[in-house]
Coordinates of C-alpha atoms in Angstrom, one line a residue:
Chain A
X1 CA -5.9 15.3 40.7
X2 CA -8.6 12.7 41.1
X3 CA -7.8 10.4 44.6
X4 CA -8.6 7.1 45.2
X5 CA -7.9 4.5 41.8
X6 CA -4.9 2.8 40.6
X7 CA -3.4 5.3 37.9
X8 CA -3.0 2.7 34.8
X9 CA -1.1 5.4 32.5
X10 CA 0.3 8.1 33.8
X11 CA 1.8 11.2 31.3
X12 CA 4.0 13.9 33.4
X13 CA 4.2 17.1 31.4
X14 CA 3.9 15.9 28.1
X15 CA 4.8 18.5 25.6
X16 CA 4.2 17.4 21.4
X17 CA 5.3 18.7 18.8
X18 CA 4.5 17.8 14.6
X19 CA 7.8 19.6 13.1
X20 CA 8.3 23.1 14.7
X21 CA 3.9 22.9 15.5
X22 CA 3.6 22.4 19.1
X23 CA -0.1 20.2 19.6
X24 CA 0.6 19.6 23.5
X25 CA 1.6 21.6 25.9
X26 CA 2.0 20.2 29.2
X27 CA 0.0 17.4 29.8
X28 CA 0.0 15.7 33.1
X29 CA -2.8 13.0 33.7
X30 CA -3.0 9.7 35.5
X31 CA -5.7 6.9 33.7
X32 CA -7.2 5.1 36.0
X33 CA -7.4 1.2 35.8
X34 CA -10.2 -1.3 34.5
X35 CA -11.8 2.3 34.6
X36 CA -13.1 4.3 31.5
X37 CA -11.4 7.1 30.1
X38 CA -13.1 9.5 27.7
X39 CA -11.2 12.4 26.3
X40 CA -13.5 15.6 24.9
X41 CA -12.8 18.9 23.5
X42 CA -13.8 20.5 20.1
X43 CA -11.4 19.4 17.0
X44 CA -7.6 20.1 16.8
X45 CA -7.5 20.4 20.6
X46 CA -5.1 17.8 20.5
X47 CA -6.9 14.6 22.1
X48 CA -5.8 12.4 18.7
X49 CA -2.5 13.4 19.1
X50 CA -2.8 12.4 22.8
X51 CA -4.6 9.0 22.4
X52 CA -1.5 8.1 20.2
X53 CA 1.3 9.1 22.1
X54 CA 0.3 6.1 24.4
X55 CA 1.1 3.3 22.2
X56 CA 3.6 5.5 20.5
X57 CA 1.5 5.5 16.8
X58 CA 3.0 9.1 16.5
X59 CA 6.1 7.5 15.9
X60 CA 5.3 6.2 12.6
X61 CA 4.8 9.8 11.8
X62 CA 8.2 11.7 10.6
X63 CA 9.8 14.9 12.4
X64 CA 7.3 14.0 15.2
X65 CA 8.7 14.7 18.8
X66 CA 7.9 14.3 22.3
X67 CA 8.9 15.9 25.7
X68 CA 8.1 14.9 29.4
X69 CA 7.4 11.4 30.3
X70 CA 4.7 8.5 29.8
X71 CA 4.7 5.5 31.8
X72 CA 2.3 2.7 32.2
X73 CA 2.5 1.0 35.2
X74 CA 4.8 2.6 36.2
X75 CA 7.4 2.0 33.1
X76 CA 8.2 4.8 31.2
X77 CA 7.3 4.3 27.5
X78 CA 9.5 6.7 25.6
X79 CA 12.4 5.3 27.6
X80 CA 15.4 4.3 25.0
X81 CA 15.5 0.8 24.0
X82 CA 11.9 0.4 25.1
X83 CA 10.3 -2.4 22.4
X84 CA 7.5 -0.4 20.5
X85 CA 6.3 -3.8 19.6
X86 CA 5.8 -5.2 23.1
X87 CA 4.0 -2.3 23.9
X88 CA 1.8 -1.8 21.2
X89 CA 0.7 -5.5 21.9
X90 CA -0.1 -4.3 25.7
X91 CA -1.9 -1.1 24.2
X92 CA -4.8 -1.9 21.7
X93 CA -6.1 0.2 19.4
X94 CA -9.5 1.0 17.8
X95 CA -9.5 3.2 15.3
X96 CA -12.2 6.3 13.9
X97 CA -12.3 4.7 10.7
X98 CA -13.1 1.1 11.2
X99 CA -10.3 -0.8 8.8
X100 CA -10.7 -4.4 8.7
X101 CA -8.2 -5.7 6.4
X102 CA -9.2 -7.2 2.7
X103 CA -9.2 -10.8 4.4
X104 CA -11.1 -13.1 5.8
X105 CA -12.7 -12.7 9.4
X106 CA -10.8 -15.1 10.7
X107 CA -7.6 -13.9 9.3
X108 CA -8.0 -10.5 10.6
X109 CA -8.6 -11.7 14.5
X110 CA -5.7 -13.8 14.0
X111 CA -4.0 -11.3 12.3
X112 CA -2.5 -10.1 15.9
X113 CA -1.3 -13.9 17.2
X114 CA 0.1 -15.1 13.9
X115 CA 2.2 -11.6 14.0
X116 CA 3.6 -12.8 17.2
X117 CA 4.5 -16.6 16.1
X118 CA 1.1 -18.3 16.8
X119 CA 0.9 -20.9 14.0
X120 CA -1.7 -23.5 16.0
X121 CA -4.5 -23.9 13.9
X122 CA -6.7 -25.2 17.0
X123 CA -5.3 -22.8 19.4
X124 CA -5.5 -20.0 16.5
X125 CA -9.7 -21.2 16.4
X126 CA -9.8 -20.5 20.1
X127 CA -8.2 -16.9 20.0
X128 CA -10.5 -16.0 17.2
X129 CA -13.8 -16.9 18.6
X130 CA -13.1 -15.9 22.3
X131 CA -12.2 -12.0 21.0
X132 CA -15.2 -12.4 18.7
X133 CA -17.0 -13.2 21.6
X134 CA -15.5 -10.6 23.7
X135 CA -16.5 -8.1 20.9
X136 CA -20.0 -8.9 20.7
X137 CA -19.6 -10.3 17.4
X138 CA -19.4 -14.4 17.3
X139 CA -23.0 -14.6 16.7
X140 CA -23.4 -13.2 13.5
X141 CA -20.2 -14.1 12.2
X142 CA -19.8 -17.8 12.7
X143 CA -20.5 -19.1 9.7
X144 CA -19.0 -16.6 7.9
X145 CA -15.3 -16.9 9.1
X146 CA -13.9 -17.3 5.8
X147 CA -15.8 -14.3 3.9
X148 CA -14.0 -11.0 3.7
X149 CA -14.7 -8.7 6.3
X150 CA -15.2 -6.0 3.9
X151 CA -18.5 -8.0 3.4
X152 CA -19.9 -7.0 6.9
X153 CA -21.9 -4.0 7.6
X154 CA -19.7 -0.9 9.1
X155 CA -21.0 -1.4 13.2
X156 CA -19.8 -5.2 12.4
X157 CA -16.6 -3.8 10.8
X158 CA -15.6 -2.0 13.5
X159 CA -16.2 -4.6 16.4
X160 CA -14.4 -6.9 14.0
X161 CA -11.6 -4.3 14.6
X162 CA -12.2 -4.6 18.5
X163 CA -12.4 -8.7 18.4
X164 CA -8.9 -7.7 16.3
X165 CA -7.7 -5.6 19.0
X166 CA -8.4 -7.8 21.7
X167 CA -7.0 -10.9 20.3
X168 CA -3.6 -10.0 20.9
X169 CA -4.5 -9.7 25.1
X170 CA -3.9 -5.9 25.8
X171 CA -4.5 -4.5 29.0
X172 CA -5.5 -1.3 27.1
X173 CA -7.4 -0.5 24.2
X174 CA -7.8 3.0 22.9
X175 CA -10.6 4.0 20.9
X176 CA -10.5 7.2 18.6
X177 CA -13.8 7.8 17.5
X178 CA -15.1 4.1 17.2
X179 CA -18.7 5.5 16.5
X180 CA -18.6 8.2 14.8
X181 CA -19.3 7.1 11.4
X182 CA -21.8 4.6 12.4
X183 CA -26.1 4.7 12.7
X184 CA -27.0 4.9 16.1
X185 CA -27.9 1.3 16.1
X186 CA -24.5 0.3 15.7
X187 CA -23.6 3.4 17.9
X188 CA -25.4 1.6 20.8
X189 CA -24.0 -1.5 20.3
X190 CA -20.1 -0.2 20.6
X191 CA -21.2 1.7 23.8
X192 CA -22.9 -1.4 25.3
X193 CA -19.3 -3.1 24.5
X194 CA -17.5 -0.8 26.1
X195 CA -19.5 -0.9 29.4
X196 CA -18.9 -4.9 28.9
X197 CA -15.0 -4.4 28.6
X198 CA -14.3 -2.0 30.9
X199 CA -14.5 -4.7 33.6
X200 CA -11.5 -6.2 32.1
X201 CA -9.4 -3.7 30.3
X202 CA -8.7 -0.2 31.0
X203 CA -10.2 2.0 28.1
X204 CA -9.1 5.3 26.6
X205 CA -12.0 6.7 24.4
X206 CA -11.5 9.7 21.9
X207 CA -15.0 11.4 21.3
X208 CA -16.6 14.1 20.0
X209 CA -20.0 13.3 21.0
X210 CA -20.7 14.8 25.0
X211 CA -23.5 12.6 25.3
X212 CA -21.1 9.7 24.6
X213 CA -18.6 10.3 27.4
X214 CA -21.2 11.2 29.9
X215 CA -22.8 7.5 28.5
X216 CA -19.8 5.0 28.9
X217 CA -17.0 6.8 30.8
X218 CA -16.1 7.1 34.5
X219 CA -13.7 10.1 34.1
X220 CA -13.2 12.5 31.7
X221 CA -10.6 15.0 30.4
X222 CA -11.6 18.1 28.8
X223 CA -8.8 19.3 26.1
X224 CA -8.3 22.2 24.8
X225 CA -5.7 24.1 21.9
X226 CA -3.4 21.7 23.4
X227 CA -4.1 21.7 26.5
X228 CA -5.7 20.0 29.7
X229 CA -8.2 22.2 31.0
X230 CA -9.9 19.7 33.0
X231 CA -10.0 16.1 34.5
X232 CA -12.3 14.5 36.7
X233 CA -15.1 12.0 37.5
X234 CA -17.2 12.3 34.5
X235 CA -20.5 12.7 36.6
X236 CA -18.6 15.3 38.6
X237 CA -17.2 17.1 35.2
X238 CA -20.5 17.0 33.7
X239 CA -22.8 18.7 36.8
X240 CA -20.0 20.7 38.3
X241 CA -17.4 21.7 36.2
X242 CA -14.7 23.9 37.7
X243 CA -13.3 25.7 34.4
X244 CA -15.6 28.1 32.6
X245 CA -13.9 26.9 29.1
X246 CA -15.3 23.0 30.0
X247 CA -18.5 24.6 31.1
X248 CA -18.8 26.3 27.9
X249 CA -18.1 23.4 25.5
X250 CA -20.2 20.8 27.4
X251 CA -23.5 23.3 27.6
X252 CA -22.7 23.9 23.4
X253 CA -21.5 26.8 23.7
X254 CA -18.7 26.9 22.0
X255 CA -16.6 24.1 19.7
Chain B
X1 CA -26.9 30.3 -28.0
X2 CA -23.2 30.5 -28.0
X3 CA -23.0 28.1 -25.3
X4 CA -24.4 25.8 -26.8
X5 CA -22.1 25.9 -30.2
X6 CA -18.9 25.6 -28.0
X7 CA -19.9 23.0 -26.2
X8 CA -20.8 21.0 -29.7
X9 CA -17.4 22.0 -31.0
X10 CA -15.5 20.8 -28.1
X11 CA -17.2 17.5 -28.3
X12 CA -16.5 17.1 -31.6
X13 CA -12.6 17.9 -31.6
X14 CA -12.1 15.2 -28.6
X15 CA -14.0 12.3 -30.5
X16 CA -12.3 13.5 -33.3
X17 CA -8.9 12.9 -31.5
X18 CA -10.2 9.8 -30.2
X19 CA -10.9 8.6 -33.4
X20 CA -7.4 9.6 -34.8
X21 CA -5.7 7.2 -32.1
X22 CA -8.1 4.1 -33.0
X23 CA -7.3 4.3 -36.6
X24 CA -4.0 5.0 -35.8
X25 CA -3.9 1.9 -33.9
X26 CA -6.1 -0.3 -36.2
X27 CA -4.1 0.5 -39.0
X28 CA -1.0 -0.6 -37.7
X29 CA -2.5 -3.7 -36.7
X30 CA -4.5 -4.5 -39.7
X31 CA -1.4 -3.4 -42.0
X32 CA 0.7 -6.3 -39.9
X33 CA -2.0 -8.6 -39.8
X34 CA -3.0 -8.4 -43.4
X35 CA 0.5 -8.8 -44.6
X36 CA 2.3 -11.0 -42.2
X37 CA -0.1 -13.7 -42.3
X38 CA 0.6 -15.1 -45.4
X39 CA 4.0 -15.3 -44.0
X40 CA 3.5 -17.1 -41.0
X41 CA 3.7 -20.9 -41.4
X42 CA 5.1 -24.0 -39.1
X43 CA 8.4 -23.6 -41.2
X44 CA 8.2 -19.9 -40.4
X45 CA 8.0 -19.9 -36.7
X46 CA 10.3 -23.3 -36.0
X47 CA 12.8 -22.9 -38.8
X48 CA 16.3 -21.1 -39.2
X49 CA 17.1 -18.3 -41.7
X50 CA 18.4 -19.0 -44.9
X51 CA 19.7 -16.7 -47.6
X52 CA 20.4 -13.5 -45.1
X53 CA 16.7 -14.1 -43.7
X54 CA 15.3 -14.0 -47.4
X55 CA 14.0 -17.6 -46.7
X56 CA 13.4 -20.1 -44.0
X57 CA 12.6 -18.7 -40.2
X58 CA 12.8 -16.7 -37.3
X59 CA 12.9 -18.9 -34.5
X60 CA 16.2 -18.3 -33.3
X61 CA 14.9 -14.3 -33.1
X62 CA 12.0 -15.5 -31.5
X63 CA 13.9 -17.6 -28.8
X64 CA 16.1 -14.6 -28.3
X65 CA 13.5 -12.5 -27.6
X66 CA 12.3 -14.3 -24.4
X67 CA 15.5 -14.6 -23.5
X68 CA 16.0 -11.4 -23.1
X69 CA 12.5 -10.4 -22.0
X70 CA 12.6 -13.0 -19.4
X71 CA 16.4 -11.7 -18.4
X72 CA 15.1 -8.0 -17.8
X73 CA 12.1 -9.4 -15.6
X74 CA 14.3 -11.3 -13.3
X75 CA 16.9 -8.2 -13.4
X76 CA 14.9 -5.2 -13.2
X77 CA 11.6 -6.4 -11.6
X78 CA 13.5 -6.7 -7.8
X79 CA 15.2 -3.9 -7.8
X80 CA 12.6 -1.5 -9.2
X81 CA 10.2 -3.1 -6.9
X82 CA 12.8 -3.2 -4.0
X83 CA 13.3 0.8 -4.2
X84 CA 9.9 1.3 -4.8
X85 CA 9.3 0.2 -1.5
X86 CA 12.1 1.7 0.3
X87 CA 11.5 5.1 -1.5
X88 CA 7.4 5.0 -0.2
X89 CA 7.7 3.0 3.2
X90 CA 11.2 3.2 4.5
X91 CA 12.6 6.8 3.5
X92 CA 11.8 9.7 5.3
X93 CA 10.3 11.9 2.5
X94 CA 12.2 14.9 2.0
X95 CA 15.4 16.6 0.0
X96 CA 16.8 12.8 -0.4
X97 CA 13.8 11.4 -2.1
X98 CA 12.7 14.3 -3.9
X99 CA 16.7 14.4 -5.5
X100 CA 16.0 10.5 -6.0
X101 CA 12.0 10.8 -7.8
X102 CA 13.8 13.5 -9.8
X103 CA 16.7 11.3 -11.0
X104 CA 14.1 8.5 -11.7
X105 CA 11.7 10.7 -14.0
X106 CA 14.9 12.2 -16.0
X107 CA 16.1 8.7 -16.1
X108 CA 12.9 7.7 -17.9
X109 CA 13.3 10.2 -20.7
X110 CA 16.6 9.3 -21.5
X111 CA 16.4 8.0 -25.6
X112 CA 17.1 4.5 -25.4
X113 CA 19.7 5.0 -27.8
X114 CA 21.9 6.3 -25.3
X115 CA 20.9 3.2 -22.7
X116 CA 22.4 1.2 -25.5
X117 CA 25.8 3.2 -25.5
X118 CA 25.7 3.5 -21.7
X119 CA 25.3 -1.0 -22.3
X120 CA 28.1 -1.2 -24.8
X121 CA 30.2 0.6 -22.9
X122 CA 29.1 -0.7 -19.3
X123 CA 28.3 -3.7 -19.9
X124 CA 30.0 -4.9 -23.3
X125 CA 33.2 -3.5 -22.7
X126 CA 34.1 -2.4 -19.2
X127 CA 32.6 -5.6 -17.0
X128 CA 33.4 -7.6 -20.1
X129 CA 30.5 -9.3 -20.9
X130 CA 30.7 -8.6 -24.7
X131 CA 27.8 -8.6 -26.9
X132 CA 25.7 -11.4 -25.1
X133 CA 22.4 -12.0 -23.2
X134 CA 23.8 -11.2 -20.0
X135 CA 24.5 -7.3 -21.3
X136 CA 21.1 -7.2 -23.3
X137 CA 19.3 -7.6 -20.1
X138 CA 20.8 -5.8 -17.9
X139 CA 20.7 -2.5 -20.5
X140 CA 17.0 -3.3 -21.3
X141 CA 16.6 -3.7 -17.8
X142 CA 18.0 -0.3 -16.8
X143 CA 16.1 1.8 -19.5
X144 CA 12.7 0.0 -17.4
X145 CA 14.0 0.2 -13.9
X146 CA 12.7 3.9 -14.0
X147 CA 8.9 3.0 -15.2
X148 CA 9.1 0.3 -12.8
X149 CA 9.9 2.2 -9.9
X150 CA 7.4 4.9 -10.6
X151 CA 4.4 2.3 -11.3
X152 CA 5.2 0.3 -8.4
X153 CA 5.5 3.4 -5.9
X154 CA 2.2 4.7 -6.7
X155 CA 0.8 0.8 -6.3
X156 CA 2.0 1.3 -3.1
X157 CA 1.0 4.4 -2.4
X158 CA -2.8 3.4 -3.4
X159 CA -2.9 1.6 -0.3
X160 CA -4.4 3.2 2.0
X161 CA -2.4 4.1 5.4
X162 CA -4.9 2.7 7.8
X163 CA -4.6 -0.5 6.6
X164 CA -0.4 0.3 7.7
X165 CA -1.2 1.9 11.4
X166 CA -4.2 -1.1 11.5
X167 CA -1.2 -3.4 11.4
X168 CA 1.5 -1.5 13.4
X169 CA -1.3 -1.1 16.1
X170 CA -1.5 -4.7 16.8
X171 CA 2.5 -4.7 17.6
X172 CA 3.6 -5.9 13.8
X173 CA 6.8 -4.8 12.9
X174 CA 7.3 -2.7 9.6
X175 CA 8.4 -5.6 7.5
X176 CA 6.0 -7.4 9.0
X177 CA 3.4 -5.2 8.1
X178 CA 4.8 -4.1 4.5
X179 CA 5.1 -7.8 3.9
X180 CA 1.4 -9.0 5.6
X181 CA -0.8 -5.9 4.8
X182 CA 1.0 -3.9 2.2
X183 CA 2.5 -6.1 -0.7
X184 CA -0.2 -8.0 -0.7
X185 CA -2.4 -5.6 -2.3
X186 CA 0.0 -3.4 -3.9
X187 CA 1.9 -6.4 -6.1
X188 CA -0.8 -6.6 -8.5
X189 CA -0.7 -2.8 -9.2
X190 CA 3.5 -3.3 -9.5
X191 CA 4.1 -6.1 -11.6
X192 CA 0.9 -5.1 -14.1
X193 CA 2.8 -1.7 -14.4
X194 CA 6.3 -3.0 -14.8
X195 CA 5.3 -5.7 -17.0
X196 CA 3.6 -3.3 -19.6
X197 CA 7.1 -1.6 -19.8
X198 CA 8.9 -4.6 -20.1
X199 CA 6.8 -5.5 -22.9
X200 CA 7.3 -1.9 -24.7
X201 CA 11.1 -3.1 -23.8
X202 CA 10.8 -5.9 -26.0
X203 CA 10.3 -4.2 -28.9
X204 CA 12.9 -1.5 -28.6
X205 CA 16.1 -2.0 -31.1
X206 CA 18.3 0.7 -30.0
X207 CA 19.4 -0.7 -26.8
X208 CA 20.3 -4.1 -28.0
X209 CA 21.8 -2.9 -31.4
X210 CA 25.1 -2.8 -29.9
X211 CA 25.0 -5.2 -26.8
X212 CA 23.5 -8.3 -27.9
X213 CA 21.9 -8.5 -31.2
X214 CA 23.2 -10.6 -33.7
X215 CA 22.7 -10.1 -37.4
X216 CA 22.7 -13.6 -38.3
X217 CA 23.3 -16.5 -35.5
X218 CA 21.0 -20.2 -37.0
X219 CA 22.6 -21.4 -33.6
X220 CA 20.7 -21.0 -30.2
X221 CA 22.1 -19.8 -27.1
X222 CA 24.1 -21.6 -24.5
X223 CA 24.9 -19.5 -21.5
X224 CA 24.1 -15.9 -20.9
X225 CA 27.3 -14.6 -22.0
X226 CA 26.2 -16.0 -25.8
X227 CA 24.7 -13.8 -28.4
X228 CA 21.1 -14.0 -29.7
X229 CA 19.5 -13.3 -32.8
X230 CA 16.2 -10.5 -31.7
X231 CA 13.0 -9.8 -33.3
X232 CA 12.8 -6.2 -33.4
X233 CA 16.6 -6.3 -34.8
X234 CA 16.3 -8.5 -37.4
X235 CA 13.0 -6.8 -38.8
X236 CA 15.0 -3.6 -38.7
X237 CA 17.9 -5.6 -40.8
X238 CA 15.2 -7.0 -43.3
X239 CA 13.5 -3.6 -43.9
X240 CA 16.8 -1.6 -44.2
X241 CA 20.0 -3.9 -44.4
X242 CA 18.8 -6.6 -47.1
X243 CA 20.4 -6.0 -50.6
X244 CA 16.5 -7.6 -51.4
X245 CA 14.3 -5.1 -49.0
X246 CA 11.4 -5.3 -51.7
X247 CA 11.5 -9.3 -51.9
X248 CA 11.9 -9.7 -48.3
X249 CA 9.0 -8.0 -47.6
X250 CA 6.8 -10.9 -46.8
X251 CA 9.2 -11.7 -44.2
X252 CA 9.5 -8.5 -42.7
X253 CA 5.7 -8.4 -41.9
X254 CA 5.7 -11.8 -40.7
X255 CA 8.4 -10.7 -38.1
X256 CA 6.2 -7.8 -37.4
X257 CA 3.3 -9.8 -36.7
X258 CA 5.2 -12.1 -34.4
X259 CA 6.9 -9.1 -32.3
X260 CA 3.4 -7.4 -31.8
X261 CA 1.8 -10.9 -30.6
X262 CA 4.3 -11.2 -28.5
X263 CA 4.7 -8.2 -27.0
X264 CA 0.8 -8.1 -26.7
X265 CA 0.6 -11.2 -24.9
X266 CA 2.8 -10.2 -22.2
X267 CA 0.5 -7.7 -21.9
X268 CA -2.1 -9.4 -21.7
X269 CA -0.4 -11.8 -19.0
X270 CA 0.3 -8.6 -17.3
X271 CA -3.9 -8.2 -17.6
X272 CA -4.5 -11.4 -16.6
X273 CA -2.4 -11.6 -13.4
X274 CA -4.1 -8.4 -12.4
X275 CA -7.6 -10.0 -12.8
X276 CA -6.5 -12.7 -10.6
X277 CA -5.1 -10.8 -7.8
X278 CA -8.1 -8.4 -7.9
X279 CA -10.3 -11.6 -7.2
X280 CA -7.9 -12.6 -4.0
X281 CA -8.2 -9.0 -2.4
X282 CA -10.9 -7.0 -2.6
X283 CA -11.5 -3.7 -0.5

């Protein structure tokens, strides 16, 4: 569709279903690399269900199923015998609801290493300030590695969640929502972040706010009642769409 | 107007109700306290009972007791807990666990008289345990698996489900999460719930009548497979079984006093544990 990147993630006629409910219908799209991703389209068009069909979070859902194929770089996903585990370290996730866990800061950025074996205290310490770091947080947290993180204020929270994400060393992190139950503030902040990670990670952002993908994305994919309607570079997608339907929703017109 | 008049009425009947169920309880309580005190002494607590329980002690009952209170924990407390959390985290909900939640609940209304003839005849005669410890235990502890399966599932299921994908995002396995980011925070809720029923377990006569309670036994217990002499048994053989019910009856109360504290201070354990765990996790 779009020529010239490295497709990351690439989904060939993915078709979803929740029980008999179909919620994709033939969904082909390549992600492009170190690049950012935004997915749009008004509610229940499907771009949750999406996100999570790339590190396989659907599963965990019963009498979920999925048709057609997902493969990042190159490896299909969904194959049998393919280590949800594995992948789900390679695929990070951010989710709408920012959900630290009832511990400690520090236990929740090592959360992710100690899960995978990591019992070094020292090397542990490294890990958990270099992805608080990362996240934008390390400053204001510190000193207060031992406090719960329920203690920090929701923006905090959810780049705790990020620093989380990105301790285990993904090469992709999908957000679903990661702003949109914070102040604008806070709002700012996660968008600056992501403009600081896409240099390193390639970044698959659920949103519902237009001004937000046309703010930190590179491409965008218009969704809608289960379907692609449209993908392309965001600046392109924004000025000149080519469906009437993305037209409509980005001037407000409908959704 | 009329409004008004209802409203005044409704008020009234529900404090009225409340009240009913504090004097209820304070009666009870100050009945037992009033009248069993007397009878409590060092002799009364470490001694044996002489003359048919007329005289002397209660502390092989009391042993006997914890025995068998301690028995049902270390019985029923993994497995209830252990299909509390395959019923909410591992099964796929649906005709199976619907069939199993409904055998639970009509479990839990069975009278525990007939828990004490499914133990007699389960436990006493067809494994062969006979009247001991061992059988006790194991009947108490089926009459609380049910309540202890039902309090510990909706522990778990008070745990919110992010804090599960949260975990199985980062590449955690299910154990792994159930056992990092679920138990943690749920056990509290479980044992506080299944230690409240144990306690009410504790006082129950029915299901130990026939499967390890022993009229009169000075001697304590060896092994599992020995009898035991039980508080809420011998009160019921003092009150109703003594050719001298009327000049036992300092006795009986002082039973009743130590039964109630006892089973009330498991409780309060139970209270207790909770406090402490709510301190550790806080969300």
């Amino acid at each position: 569709m779009v020529e010239g990147f490295k497709p990351k993630i690439r989904t060939v006629d993915v078709d979803f279903f929740y029980g008999k409910v179909q919620a994709l219908f033939k969904i082909s799209l390549e992600i492009p690399e170190k690049q950012v991703t935004a997915l749009i389209g008004p509610s229940g068009c499907g771009k949750s269900t999406f996100l999570r069909t790339l590190n396989r979070m659907n599963d965990i859902i019963d009498g979920t199923r999925l048709e057609g194929k997902v493969t990042i770089d190159g490896q299909d996903i969904y194959a049998p015998g393919t280590d949800v585990v594995t992948l789900r370290r390679r695929v990070g996730m951010v989710f709408q609801k920012s959900n630290p866990f009832p511990k400690s800061v520090f236990d929740n950025v090592a959360y992710g290493p100690r899960i995978f074996g990591m019992k070094d205290r020292r090397r542990l310490g490294e890990i958990v300030e270099r992805s608080l770091e990362r996240a934008g947080l390390w400053l204001e947290v510190k000193d207060r590695l031992r406090h719960n993180a329920m203690q920090l204020s929701g923006g905090q929270q959810q780049r705790l969640c990020i620093a989380r994400a990105l301790a285990v060393d993904p090469d992709i992190i999908l957000m679903d929502e990661p702003a949109s139950a914070l102040d604008p503030l806070s709002t700012s902040r996660i968008e600056d972040l992501i403009s600081e990670l896409r240099r390193n990670y390639t970044i698959v952002i659920v949103t519902h706010n237009m001004q937000q993908a046309a703010r930190v994305s590179d491409y965008t994919a218009f969704f809608y009642e289960g379907r692609l309607i449209e993908f392309d570079q965001t600046e392109q997608l924004f000025t000149r769409p080519t469906e009437k339907r993305t037209e409509d929703y980005i001037t407000g017109r409908f959704g | 107007m009329k409004k008004r008049y209802v409203d005044r009425l409704v008020r009234g009947a529900m404090r009225l109700a409340t009240y009913f169920v504090v004097a209820v309880i304070a009666y009870i309580l100050i009945d037992i306290i009033v009248n069993g005190l007397p009878a409590i002494s060092w002799q009364f607590l470490t001694g044996v009972p002489r003359r048919g329980g007329a005289q002397g002690g209660i502390f092989p009952a009391i042993v006997g007791t914890i025995y068998l209170v301690a028995g049902t924990i270390v019985v029923a407390l993994p497995i209830g807990m252990a299909t509390a959390v395959y019923l909410s985290e591992y099964a796929r909900q649906g005709r199976f666990t619907r069939t199993v939640r409904l055998a639970i609940i009509t479990l839990a209304g069975v009278p525990s008289i007939v828990f004490g003839l499914f133990g007699l005849g389960v436990f006493v005669l067809f494994f062969g345990f006979g009247a001991s410890i061992l059988a006790g235990s194991l009947t108490l502890a089926c009459m609380v698996l049910p309540i202890i399966v039902v309090a510990s599932e909706e522990a778990l299921r008070a745990i919110p489900q992010y804090l599960r994908e949260g975990s199985l995002a980062l590449g955690a396995g299910k154990w792994q999460t159930i056992q990092k980011n679920v138990l943690p925070y749920a056990i509290p809720g479980m044992i506080t719930g299944s230690v409240l029923s144990i306690g009410r377990a504790a006082g129950e006569t029915a299901p130990i009548l026939f499967t390890v309670a022993a009229f009169y036994l000075p001697n304590l217990p060896r092994s599992v497979f020995d009898q035991v002499m039980v508080l809420p048994y011998h009160l019921y053989v003092l009150a109703t079984q003594h050719p001298a019910a009327e000049q036992v009856r300092p006795m009986q109360y002082g039973t009743a006093l130590v039964l109630v504290t006892l089973v009330l201070s498991v409780n309060l354990g139970a209270i207790l544990l909770r406090i402490h765990f709510r301190r550790k996790y806080r969300w």
